[in-house]
Amino acid sequence: MKKVITALLTPFFQDGTVHEEGLREIVRYNIDEMKVDGLYVGGSTGESFLLDEGTKSNIFRIVKEEAGNDVMLIAQIGSLNIDEAVRLGRKCKELGYDTLSAITPYYYKFSFEEIKSYYERLTKETEMPMLLYSIPAFTGSQISINNYEKLLAIPHVIGVKYSDTDVVKLGQLKELHPDKVFYSGCDDMLFEFAVSGADGAIGSTYHLIGQEAKQIYGEVARGNVAEAQKLQLQMNKVIDKLVEFGVYQTIKYVLKKLNINSGYMRFPFRELTEEEKKSADSILPLLR
Ligand code: NAY
């Protein structure tokens, strides 16, 4: 079955510590109201790359405690420090996460062989299903179809969180590797990815429009392509507005309006200004 998975936010207090109660509320809202099929914890949306190991570990624990076995849980444990990534991976295995995921090592211009050896070591030392996390716009690391073949052949690698806009490549990858899973990571293109063979989508905006995303997959499965595209166009009105002033800040702001304790951003991210908040209020009538 195709899956819609929320890339989970992390609510913080103003001093930068995790707002546990808010995190639990957000987990429940996604499961009970958005009815998503899973949660992607510790990704870009979770501001994970701004956090230390102890904080990430605590977030993984809280989310598992709150979600239990209600939905699939994926832990993004990728870090430039491989030892930290392994420790977090083992921790999530112990906690009972379903799958690990790791961003391609970034900042330095690593060669493909270096990237491959990173995943080989991570999978060997954690022995957990691994979803590669490719986000070329942020990491600068573009993976060719041939190189994907090499990464997908590593034991335990089950597929890719594909935060790339190249939908044609996704279709080719799925055709070549029908046994692997490919989740799209560009929420405004969910429809295009759905008709190109994606197994689902992982995204931040499903905190607010998770049900619509699921409906698109439903319509595509029933062959109602025109209806699915119409839904995407409606979703994109929300997404366009969410990205205008910062997608994570704006989702947090809208969640607050829905009485969910979504907390603050982690420094150096900033909060929305009063003027931006007023403008973001126009999102509310667009939601179900
Ligand atoms: C993550 O790790 O949290 C994600 O990559 C989730 C995917 C999101 N991409 C980023 C870079 O945040 O949901 C998307 C994105 O916010 C959305 O498409 C709007 O641009």
PDB file of C-alpha atoms and ligand atoms in Angstrom:
ATOM      1  CA  MET A   1       0.000   0.000   0.000  1.00  0.00           C
ATOM      2  CA  LYS A   2       1.195   3.511  -0.844  1.00  0.00           C
ATOM      3  CA  LYS A   3       2.097   5.561   2.196  1.00  0.00           C
ATOM      4  CA  VAL A   4       1.883   9.217   3.216  1.00  0.00           C
ATOM      5  CA  ILE A   5       4.400   9.941   5.944  1.00  0.00           C
ATOM      6  CA  THR A   6       4.800  13.192   7.873  1.00  0.00           C
ATOM      7  CA  ALA A   7       8.326  14.573   8.190  1.00  0.00           C
ATOM      8  CA  LEU A   8       7.941  15.536  11.818  1.00  0.00           C
ATOM      9  CA  LEU A   9       8.569  19.003  13.256  1.00  0.00           C
ATOM     10  CA  THR A  10      10.229  19.466  16.634  1.00  0.00           C
ATOM     11  CA  PRO A  11       8.672  22.054  18.942  1.00  0.00           C
ATOM     12  CA  PHE A  12      11.224  23.907  21.091  1.00  0.00           C
ATOM     13  CA  PHE A  13      11.004  26.203  24.076  1.00  0.00           C
ATOM     14  CA  GLN A  14      12.532  29.633  23.532  1.00  0.00           C
ATOM     15  CA  ASP A  15      15.756  28.440  25.199  1.00  0.00           C
ATOM     16  CA  GLY A  16      16.118  25.754  22.508  1.00  0.00           C
ATOM     17  CA  THR A  17      15.182  22.736  24.630  1.00  0.00           C
ATOM     18  CA  VAL A  18      12.609  20.253  23.339  1.00  0.00           C
ATOM     19  CA  HIS A  19       8.986  20.947  24.228  1.00  0.00           C
ATOM     20  CA  GLU A  20       8.015  17.373  25.090  1.00  0.00           C
ATOM     21  CA  GLU A  21       4.325  17.988  25.594  1.00  0.00           C
ATOM     22  CA  GLY A  22       4.106  19.817  22.265  1.00  0.00           C
ATOM     23  CA  LEU A  23       5.970  17.040  20.494  1.00  0.00           C
ATOM     24  CA  ARG A  24       3.509  14.497  21.846  1.00  0.00           C
ATOM     25  CA  GLU A  25       0.588  16.667  20.677  1.00  0.00           C
ATOM     26  CA  ILE A  26       2.040  16.923  17.190  1.00  0.00           C
ATOM     27  CA  VAL A  27       2.578  13.156  17.008  1.00  0.00           C
ATOM     28  CA  ARG A  28      -1.035  12.507  18.036  1.00  0.00           C
ATOM     29  CA  TYR A  29      -2.411  15.152  15.659  1.00  0.00           C
ATOM     30  CA  ASN A  30      -0.674  13.535  12.717  1.00  0.00           C
ATOM     31  CA  ILE A  31      -1.852  10.054  13.639  1.00  0.00           C
ATOM     32  CA  ASP A  32      -5.386  10.854  14.799  1.00  0.00           C
ATOM     33  CA  GLU A  33      -6.367  13.796  12.582  1.00  0.00           C
ATOM     34  CA  MET A  34      -4.163  13.705   9.502  1.00  0.00           C
ATOM     35  CA  LYS A  35      -4.366   9.896   9.517  1.00  0.00           C
ATOM     36  CA  VAL A  36      -0.915   9.580   8.014  1.00  0.00           C
ATOM     37  CA  ASP A  37       0.688   6.173   7.632  1.00  0.00           C
ATOM     38  CA  GLY A  38       3.964   7.017   9.283  1.00  0.00           C
ATOM     39  CA  LEU A  39       6.312   9.556  10.821  1.00  0.00           C
ATOM     40  CA  TYR A  40       9.779  10.482   9.600  1.00  0.00           C
ATOM     41  CA  VAL A  41      11.615  11.599  12.727  1.00  0.00           C
ATOM     42  CA  GLY A  42      14.862  13.565  12.886  1.00  0.00           C
ATOM     43  CA  GLY A  43      14.864  14.935   9.342  1.00  0.00           C
ATOM     44  CA  SER A  44      15.312  18.423   7.950  1.00  0.00           C
ATOM     45  CA  THR A  45      11.832  19.360   9.178  1.00  0.00           C
ATOM     46  CA  GLY A  46      12.764  18.269  12.699  1.00  0.00           C
ATOM     47  CA  GLU A  47      15.686  20.783  12.608  1.00  0.00           C
ATOM     48  CA  SER A  48      17.802  17.756  13.388  1.00  0.00           C
ATOM     49  CA  PHE A  49      21.005  19.105  11.887  1.00  0.00           C
ATOM     50  CA  LEU A  50      20.988  21.821  14.568  1.00  0.00           C
ATOM     51  CA  LEU A  51      20.795  19.328  17.428  1.00  0.00           C
ATOM     52  CA  ASP A  52      23.257  17.407  19.560  1.00  0.00           C
ATOM     53  CA  GLU A  53      23.154  13.643  19.944  1.00  0.00           C
ATOM     54  CA  GLY A  54      21.455  13.618  23.358  1.00  0.00           C
ATOM     55  CA  THR A  55      18.632  15.844  22.134  1.00  0.00           C
ATOM     56  CA  LYS A  56      18.063  13.710  19.024  1.00  0.00           C
ATOM     57  CA  SER A  57      18.064  10.569  21.120  1.00  0.00           C
ATOM     58  CA  ASN A  58      15.479  12.102  23.459  1.00  0.00           C
ATOM     59  CA  ILE A  59      13.236  13.054  20.518  1.00  0.00           C
ATOM     60  CA  PHE A  60      13.393   9.480  19.153  1.00  0.00           C
ATOM     61  CA  ARG A  61      12.383   8.162  22.581  1.00  0.00           C
ATOM     62  CA  ILE A  62       9.465  10.576  23.068  1.00  0.00           C
ATOM     63  CA  VAL A  63       8.045   9.960  19.589  1.00  0.00           C
ATOM     64  CA  LYS A  64       8.176   6.182  19.956  1.00  0.00           C
ATOM     65  CA  GLU A  65       6.610   6.391  23.415  1.00  0.00           C
ATOM     66  CA  GLU A  66       3.736   8.500  22.076  1.00  0.00           C
ATOM     67  CA  ALA A  67       3.171   6.741  18.739  1.00  0.00           C
ATOM     68  CA  GLY A  68       3.646   3.198  20.016  1.00  0.00           C
ATOM     69  CA  ASN A  69       2.884   0.841  17.156  1.00  0.00           C
ATOM     70  CA  ASP A  70       0.135   3.028  15.674  1.00  0.00           C
ATOM     71  CA  VAL A  71       2.078   3.971  12.527  1.00  0.00           C
ATOM     72  CA  MET A  72       5.348   3.184  10.793  1.00  0.00           C
ATOM     73  CA  LEU A  73       8.286   5.061  12.342  1.00  0.00           C
ATOM     74  CA  ILE A  74      11.392   6.015  10.400  1.00  0.00           C
ATOM     75  CA  ALA A  75      14.381   7.505  12.233  1.00  0.00           C
ATOM     76  CA  GLN A  76      16.700   9.797  10.281  1.00  0.00           C
ATOM     77  CA  ILE A  77      19.990   9.217  12.074  1.00  0.00           C
ATOM     78  CA  GLY A  78      22.424  10.476   9.408  1.00  0.00           C
ATOM     79  CA  SER A  79      25.238  12.644  10.694  1.00  0.00           C
ATOM     80  CA  LEU A  80      28.665  13.615   9.424  1.00  0.00           C
ATOM     81  CA  ASN A  81      29.985  11.788  12.472  1.00  0.00           C
ATOM     82  CA  ILE A  82      29.546   8.118  11.623  1.00  0.00           C
ATOM     83  CA  ASP A  83      29.994   6.963  15.222  1.00  0.00           C
ATOM     84  CA  GLU A  84      27.148   9.203  16.330  1.00  0.00           C
ATOM     85  CA  ALA A  85      24.978   7.917  13.469  1.00  0.00           C
ATOM     86  CA  VAL A  86      25.683   4.302  14.478  1.00  0.00           C
ATOM     87  CA  ARG A  87      24.928   4.999  18.144  1.00  0.00           C
ATOM     88  CA  LEU A  88      21.635   6.697  17.235  1.00  0.00           C
ATOM     89  CA  GLY A  89      20.777   3.865  14.841  1.00  0.00           C
ATOM     90  CA  ARG A  90      21.340   1.262  17.535  1.00  0.00           C
ATOM     91  CA  LYS A  91      19.306   3.307  19.972  1.00  0.00           C
ATOM     92  CA  CYS A  92      16.368   3.468  17.528  1.00  0.00           C
ATOM     93  CA  LYS A  93      16.634  -0.260  16.908  1.00  0.00           C
ATOM     94  CA  GLU A  94      16.353  -0.798  20.656  1.00  0.00           C
ATOM     95  CA  LEU A  95      13.380   1.581  20.821  1.00  0.00           C
ATOM     96  CA  GLY A  96      11.573  -0.402  18.137  1.00  0.00           C
ATOM     97  CA  TYR A  97      11.713   1.908  15.102  1.00  0.00           C
ATOM     98  CA  ASP A  98      10.761   0.188  11.846  1.00  0.00           C
ATOM     99  CA  THR A  99      13.375   1.710   9.591  1.00  0.00           C
ATOM    100  CA  LEU A 100      16.437   3.920   9.713  1.00  0.00           C
ATOM    101  CA  SER A 101      17.212   6.610   7.190  1.00  0.00           C
ATOM    102  CA  ALA A 102      20.384   8.595   6.631  1.00  0.00           C
ATOM    103  CA  ILE A 103      21.105  11.697   4.608  1.00  0.00           C
ATOM    104  CA  THR A 104      23.968  11.396   2.132  1.00  0.00           C
ATOM    105  CA  PRO A 105      27.074  12.769   3.895  1.00  0.00           C
ATOM    106  CA  TYR A 106      27.178  16.472   3.084  1.00  0.00           C
ATOM    107  CA  TYR A 107      29.223  19.693   3.243  1.00  0.00           C
ATOM    108  CA  TYR A 108      32.492  18.139   1.967  1.00  0.00           C
ATOM    109  CA  LYS A 109      32.447  17.067  -1.651  1.00  0.00           C
ATOM    110  CA  PHE A 110      32.589  13.355  -0.911  1.00  0.00           C
ATOM    111  CA  SER A 111      33.220  10.997  -3.809  1.00  0.00           C
ATOM    112  CA  PHE A 112      30.651   8.363  -4.638  1.00  0.00           C
ATOM    113  CA  GLU A 113      32.943   5.657  -3.221  1.00  0.00           C
ATOM    114  CA  GLU A 114      33.068   7.562   0.067  1.00  0.00           C
ATOM    115  CA  ILE A 115      29.286   7.907   0.152  1.00  0.00           C
ATOM    116  CA  LYS A 116      28.912   4.205  -0.575  1.00  0.00           C
ATOM    117  CA  SER A 117      31.322   3.213   2.164  1.00  0.00           C
ATOM    118  CA  TYR A 118      29.390   5.436   4.592  1.00  0.00           C
ATOM    119  CA  TYR A 119      26.182   3.462   3.962  1.00  0.00           C
ATOM    120  CA  GLU A 120      28.019   0.131   3.989  1.00  0.00           C
ATOM    121  CA  ARG A 121      29.395   0.838   7.422  1.00  0.00           C
ATOM    122  CA  LEU A 122      26.165   2.283   8.787  1.00  0.00           C
ATOM    123  CA  THR A 123      24.068  -0.691   7.652  1.00  0.00           C
ATOM    124  CA  LYS A 124      26.637  -3.246   8.773  1.00  0.00           C
ATOM    125  CA  GLU A 125      26.905  -1.737  12.228  1.00  0.00           C
ATOM    126  CA  THR A 126      23.170  -1.184  12.795  1.00  0.00           C
ATOM    127  CA  GLU A 127      21.655  -4.135  10.901  1.00  0.00           C
ATOM    128  CA  MET A 128      18.389  -2.296  10.352  1.00  0.00           C
ATOM    129  CA  PRO A 129      16.391  -1.546   7.183  1.00  0.00           C
ATOM    130  CA  MET A 130      17.895   1.624   5.695  1.00  0.00           C
ATOM    131  CA  LEU A 131      16.193   4.251   3.562  1.00  0.00           C
ATOM    132  CA  LEU A 132      18.720   6.434   1.747  1.00  0.00           C
ATOM    133  CA  TYR A 133      17.937  10.152   2.035  1.00  0.00           C
ATOM    134  CA  SER A 134      18.845  12.055  -1.099  1.00  0.00           C
ATOM    135  CA  ILE A 135      18.265  15.813  -1.145  1.00  0.00           C
ATOM    136  CA  PRO A 136      20.605  17.209  -3.816  1.00  0.00           C
ATOM    137  CA  ALA A 137      19.469  20.830  -3.417  1.00  0.00           C
ATOM    138  CA  PHE A 138      20.757  20.824   0.172  1.00  0.00           C
ATOM    139  CA  THR A 139      23.692  18.402  -0.013  1.00  0.00           C
ATOM    140  CA  GLY A 140      24.927  19.065  -3.550  1.00  0.00           C
ATOM    141  CA  SER A 141      25.161  15.323  -4.031  1.00  0.00           C
ATOM    142  CA  GLN A 142      23.444  14.064  -7.201  1.00  0.00           C
ATOM    143  CA  ILE A 143      23.336  10.284  -7.536  1.00  0.00           C
ATOM    144  CA  SER A 144      23.226   8.769 -11.015  1.00  0.00           C
ATOM    145  CA  ILE A 145      21.046   5.793 -11.918  1.00  0.00           C
ATOM    146  CA  ASN A 146      24.149   3.582 -12.079  1.00  0.00           C
ATOM    147  CA  ASN A 147      25.307   4.709  -8.671  1.00  0.00           C
ATOM    148  CA  TYR A 148      21.831   4.220  -7.206  1.00  0.00           C
ATOM    149  CA  GLU A 149      22.073   0.629  -8.382  1.00  0.00           C
ATOM    150  CA  LYS A 150      25.250   0.196  -6.322  1.00  0.00           C
ATOM    151  CA  LEU A 151      23.724   1.786  -3.222  1.00  0.00           C
ATOM    152  CA  LEU A 152      20.493  -0.183  -3.508  1.00  0.00           C
ATOM    153  CA  ALA A 153      22.528  -3.408  -3.667  1.00  0.00           C
ATOM    154  CA  ILE A 154      23.964  -2.830  -0.169  1.00  0.00           C
ATOM    155  CA  PRO A 155      22.395  -5.318   2.275  1.00  0.00           C
ATOM    156  CA  HIS A 156      19.602  -3.735   4.391  1.00  0.00           C
ATOM    157  CA  VAL A 157      19.052  -0.814   1.977  1.00  0.00           C
ATOM    158  CA  ILE A 158      15.315  -0.870   1.237  1.00  0.00           C
ATOM    159  CA  GLY A 159      14.920   2.257  -0.864  1.00  0.00           C
ATOM    160  CA  VAL A 160      15.187   6.014  -1.085  1.00  0.00           C
ATOM    161  CA  LYS A 161      13.593   9.088   0.414  1.00  0.00           C
ATOM    162  CA  TYR A 162      13.842  10.904  -2.867  1.00  0.00           C
ATOM    163  CA  SER A 163      13.850  14.674  -2.235  1.00  0.00           C
ATOM    164  CA  ASP A 164      14.803  15.411  -5.830  1.00  0.00           C
ATOM    165  CA  THR A 165      12.616  17.060  -8.471  1.00  0.00           C
ATOM    166  CA  ASP A 166      13.691  14.670 -11.247  1.00  0.00           C
ATOM    167  CA  VAL A 167      10.474  12.706 -11.602  1.00  0.00           C
ATOM    168  CA  VAL A 168      11.637  10.958 -14.792  1.00  0.00           C
ATOM    169  CA  LYS A 169      14.603   9.484 -12.936  1.00  0.00           C
ATOM    170  CA  LEU A 170      12.285   8.281 -10.168  1.00  0.00           C
ATOM    171  CA  GLY A 171      10.191   6.430 -12.745  1.00  0.00           C
ATOM    172  CA  GLN A 172      13.301   4.813 -14.202  1.00  0.00           C
ATOM    173  CA  LEU A 173      14.577   3.820 -10.767  1.00  0.00           C
ATOM    174  CA  LYS A 174      11.268   2.202  -9.824  1.00  0.00           C
ATOM    175  CA  GLU A 175      11.203   0.275 -13.103  1.00  0.00           C
ATOM    176  CA  LEU A 176      14.750  -0.982 -12.506  1.00  0.00           C
ATOM    177  CA  HIS A 177      14.178  -1.761  -8.810  1.00  0.00           C
ATOM    178  CA  PRO A 178      10.529  -2.734  -8.344  1.00  0.00           C
ATOM    179  CA  ASP A 179      11.349  -4.462  -5.048  1.00  0.00           C
ATOM    180  CA  LYS A 180      12.696  -1.226  -3.479  1.00  0.00           C
ATOM    181  CA  VAL A 181      10.608   1.642  -2.065  1.00  0.00           C
ATOM    182  CA  PHE A 182      10.815   5.215  -3.312  1.00  0.00           C
ATOM    183  CA  TYR A 183       9.156   7.997  -1.327  1.00  0.00           C
ATOM    184  CA  SER A 184       8.928  11.423  -2.917  1.00  0.00           C
ATOM    185  CA  GLY A 185      10.021  14.413  -0.832  1.00  0.00           C
ATOM    186  CA  CYS A 186       8.694  17.349  -2.880  1.00  0.00           C
ATOM    187  CA  ASP A 187       5.178  17.895  -1.570  1.00  0.00           C
ATOM    188  CA  ASP A 188       4.109  20.188  -4.423  1.00  0.00           C
ATOM    189  CA  MET A 189       4.872  17.353  -6.880  1.00  0.00           C
ATOM    190  CA  LEU A 190       3.266  14.455  -5.017  1.00  0.00           C
ATOM    191  CA  PHE A 191       0.801  13.846  -7.858  1.00  0.00           C
ATOM    192  CA  GLU A 192       3.534  13.734 -10.513  1.00  0.00           C
ATOM    193  CA  PHE A 193       5.533  11.293  -8.386  1.00  0.00           C
ATOM    194  CA  ALA A 194       2.436   9.205  -7.621  1.00  0.00           C
ATOM    195  CA  VAL A 195       1.715   8.658 -11.335  1.00  0.00           C
ATOM    196  CA  SER A 196       5.397   7.927 -11.949  1.00  0.00           C
ATOM    197  CA  GLY A 197       5.508   4.945  -9.614  1.00  0.00           C
ATOM    198  CA  ALA A 198       6.460   6.359  -6.205  1.00  0.00           C
ATOM    199  CA  ASP A 199       5.533   4.179  -3.236  1.00  0.00           C
ATOM    200  CA  GLY A 200       4.411   7.176  -1.219  1.00  0.00           C
ATOM    201  CA  ALA A 201       5.540  10.532   0.026  1.00  0.00           C
ATOM    202  CA  ILE A 202       7.407  11.925   3.014  1.00  0.00           C
ATOM    203  CA  GLY A 203       6.864  15.610   3.686  1.00  0.00           C
ATOM    204  CA  SER A 204       6.504  18.401   6.189  1.00  0.00           C
ATOM    205  CA  THR A 205       3.256  19.854   4.844  1.00  0.00           C
ATOM    206  CA  TYR A 206       1.335  16.662   5.711  1.00  0.00           C
ATOM    207  CA  HIS A 207       1.082  18.087   9.245  1.00  0.00           C
ATOM    208  CA  LEU A 208      -1.696  20.168   7.665  1.00  0.00           C
ATOM    209  CA  ILE A 209      -2.689  18.508   4.382  1.00  0.00           C
ATOM    210  CA  GLY A 210      -1.974  14.841   5.072  1.00  0.00           C
ATOM    211  CA  GLN A 211      -5.519  13.790   4.260  1.00  0.00           C
ATOM    212  CA  GLU A 212      -5.436  15.483   0.862  1.00  0.00           C
ATOM    213  CA  ALA A 213      -2.124  13.760   0.106  1.00  0.00           C
ATOM    214  CA  LYS A 214      -3.666  10.400   0.955  1.00  0.00           C
ATOM    215  CA  GLN A 215      -6.647  11.215  -1.226  1.00  0.00           C
ATOM    216  CA  ILE A 216      -4.366  11.889  -4.203  1.00  0.00           C
ATOM    217  CA  TYR A 217      -2.898   8.419  -3.838  1.00  0.00           C
ATOM    218  CA  GLY A 218      -6.432   7.008  -3.586  1.00  0.00           C
ATOM    219  CA  GLU A 219      -7.559   8.769  -6.771  1.00  0.00           C
ATOM    220  CA  VAL A 220      -4.456   7.665  -8.668  1.00  0.00           C
ATOM    221  CA  ALA A 221      -5.036   4.056  -7.569  1.00  0.00           C
ATOM    222  CA  ARG A 222      -8.615   4.276  -8.896  1.00  0.00           C
ATOM    223  CA  GLY A 223      -7.390   5.751 -12.180  1.00  0.00           C
ATOM    224  CA  ASN A 224      -8.944   9.177 -11.525  1.00  0.00           C
ATOM    225  CA  VAL A 225      -5.934  11.105 -12.710  1.00  0.00           C
ATOM    226  CA  ALA A 226      -7.755  14.359 -13.466  1.00  0.00           C
ATOM    227  CA  GLU A 227      -9.287  14.400  -9.973  1.00  0.00           C
ATOM    228  CA  ALA A 228      -5.883  13.685  -8.417  1.00  0.00           C
ATOM    229  CA  GLN A 229      -4.299  16.549 -10.318  1.00  0.00           C
ATOM    230  CA  LYS A 230      -7.075  18.885  -9.219  1.00  0.00           C
ATOM    231  CA  LEU A 231      -6.382  17.958  -5.608  1.00  0.00           C
ATOM    232  CA  GLN A 232      -2.677  18.661  -6.089  1.00  0.00           C
ATOM    233  CA  LEU A 233      -3.451  22.107  -7.463  1.00  0.00           C
ATOM    234  CA  GLN A 234      -5.541  22.810  -4.346  1.00  0.00           C
ATOM    235  CA  MET A 235      -2.783  21.495  -2.103  1.00  0.00           C
ATOM    236  CA  ASN A 236      -0.276  23.703  -3.867  1.00  0.00           C
ATOM    237  CA  LYS A 237      -2.203  26.826  -2.887  1.00  0.00           C
ATOM    238  CA  VAL A 238      -1.460  25.874   0.730  1.00  0.00           C
ATOM    239  CA  ILE A 239       2.127  24.797   0.009  1.00  0.00           C
ATOM    240  CA  ASP A 240       2.940  28.011  -1.920  1.00  0.00           C
ATOM    241  CA  LYS A 241       1.827  30.040   1.071  1.00  0.00           C
ATOM    242  CA  LEU A 242       3.658  27.775   3.548  1.00  0.00           C
ATOM    243  CA  VAL A 243       6.986  28.210   1.803  1.00  0.00           C
ATOM    244  CA  GLU A 244       6.685  31.992   1.410  1.00  0.00           C
ATOM    245  CA  PHE A 245       8.174  32.877   4.815  1.00  0.00           C
ATOM    246  CA  GLY A 246       9.769  29.547   5.755  1.00  0.00           C
ATOM    247  CA  VAL A 247       7.900  26.272   5.622  1.00  0.00           C
ATOM    248  CA  TYR A 248       8.723  24.979   9.115  1.00  0.00           C
ATOM    249  CA  GLN A 249       8.042  28.316  10.839  1.00  0.00           C
ATOM    250  CA  THR A 250       4.749  28.683   9.019  1.00  0.00           C
ATOM    251  CA  ILE A 251       3.545  25.134   9.739  1.00  0.00           C
ATOM    252  CA  LYS A 252       4.331  25.731  13.411  1.00  0.00           C
ATOM    253  CA  TYR A 253       2.392  28.994  13.300  1.00  0.00           C
ATOM    254  CA  VAL A 254      -0.665  27.402  11.666  1.00  0.00           C
ATOM    255  CA  LEU A 255      -0.577  24.478  14.127  1.00  0.00           C
ATOM    256  CA  LYS A 256      -0.674  26.995  16.986  1.00  0.00           C
ATOM    257  CA  LYS A 257      -3.797  28.482  15.424  1.00  0.00           C
ATOM    258  CA  LEU A 258      -5.253  24.963  15.571  1.00  0.00           C
ATOM    259  CA  ASN A 259      -4.448  24.860  19.305  1.00  0.00           C
ATOM    260  CA  ILE A 260      -1.453  22.603  18.978  1.00  0.00           C
ATOM    261  CA  ASN A 261       1.544  23.427  21.080  1.00  0.00           C
ATOM    262  CA  SER A 262       4.077  23.633  18.262  1.00  0.00           C
ATOM    263  CA  GLY A 263       6.621  25.745  20.151  1.00  0.00           C
ATOM    264  CA  TYR A 264       9.443  27.803  18.707  1.00  0.00           C
ATOM    265  CA  MET A 265      12.197  27.330  16.144  1.00  0.00           C
ATOM    266  CA  ARG A 266      15.739  26.412  17.078  1.00  0.00           C
ATOM    267  CA  PHE A 267      18.298  29.227  16.668  1.00  0.00           C
ATOM    268  CA  PRO A 268      19.352  30.552  14.143  1.00  0.00           C
ATOM    269  CA  PHE A 269      15.940  29.957  12.563  1.00  0.00           C
ATOM    270  CA  ARG A 270      13.702  32.911  13.306  1.00  0.00           C
ATOM    271  CA  GLU A 271      10.001  33.173  14.031  1.00  0.00           C
ATOM    272  CA  LEU A 272       7.484  34.812  11.707  1.00  0.00           C
ATOM    273  CA  THR A 273       7.000  38.562  12.101  1.00  0.00           C
ATOM    274  CA  GLU A 274       3.551  39.906  13.004  1.00  0.00           C
ATOM    275  CA  GLU A 275       3.063  40.978   9.402  1.00  0.00           C
ATOM    276  CA  GLU A 276       4.018  37.538   8.108  1.00  0.00           C
ATOM    277  CA  LYS A 277       1.652  35.912  10.595  1.00  0.00           C
ATOM    278  CA  LYS A 278      -1.207  38.028   9.278  1.00  0.00           C
ATOM    279  CA  SER A 279      -0.405  36.977   5.764  1.00  0.00           C
ATOM    280  CA  ALA A 280      -0.112  33.307   6.824  1.00  0.00           C
ATOM    281  CA  ASP A 281      -3.618  33.493   8.329  1.00  0.00           C
ATOM    282  CA  SER A 282      -4.917  33.154   4.769  1.00  0.00           C
ATOM    283  CA  ILE A 283      -3.870  29.475   4.932  1.00  0.00           C
ATOM    284  CA  LEU A 284      -6.506  28.622   7.553  1.00  0.00           C
ATOM    285  CA  PRO A 285      -9.599  28.817   5.301  1.00  0.00           C
ATOM    286  CA  LEU A 286      -7.802  26.622   2.755  1.00  0.00           C
ATOM    287  CA  LEU A 287      -7.568  23.740   5.246  1.00  0.00           C
ATOM    288  CA  ARG A 288     -10.259  21.104   5.741  1.00  0.00           C
TER     289      ARG A 288
HETATM  290  C1  NAY B   1      12.757  16.165   5.915  1.00  0.00           C
HETATM  291  O1  NAY B   1      13.811  15.536   6.048  1.00  0.00           O
HETATM  292  O2  NAY B   1      12.140  16.595   6.878  1.00  0.00           O
HETATM  293  C2  NAY B   1      12.300  16.417   4.543  1.00  0.00           C
HETATM  294  O3  NAY B   1      13.090  16.459   3.627  1.00  0.00           O
HETATM  295  C3  NAY B   1      10.858  16.555   4.291  1.00  0.00           C
HETATM  296  C4  NAY B   1      10.557  17.031   2.922  1.00  0.00           C
HETATM  297  C5  NAY B   1      10.470  18.530   2.896  1.00  0.00           C
HETATM  298  N1  NAY B   1      11.721  19.073   2.415  1.00  0.00           N
HETATM  299  C6  NAY B   1      12.425  19.916   3.136  1.00  0.00           C
HETATM  300  C7  NAY B   1      13.726  20.319   2.553  1.00  0.00           C
HETATM  301  O4  NAY B   1      12.046  20.351   4.179  1.00  0.00           O
HETATM  302  O5  NAY B   1       8.157  18.452   2.733  1.00  0.00           O
HETATM  303  C8  NAY B   1       9.297  18.922   2.065  1.00  0.00           C
HETATM  304  C9  NAY B   1       9.201  20.438   1.864  1.00  0.00           C
HETATM  305  O6  NAY B   1       9.123  21.099   3.095  1.00  0.00           O
HETATM  306  C10 NAY B   1       7.967  20.766   1.025  1.00  0.00           C
HETATM  307  O7  NAY B   1       8.038  20.095  -0.212  1.00  0.00           O
HETATM  308  C11 NAY B   1       7.808  22.265   0.781  1.00  0.00           C
HETATM  309  O8  NAY B   1       8.889  22.755   0.042  1.00  0.00           O
END
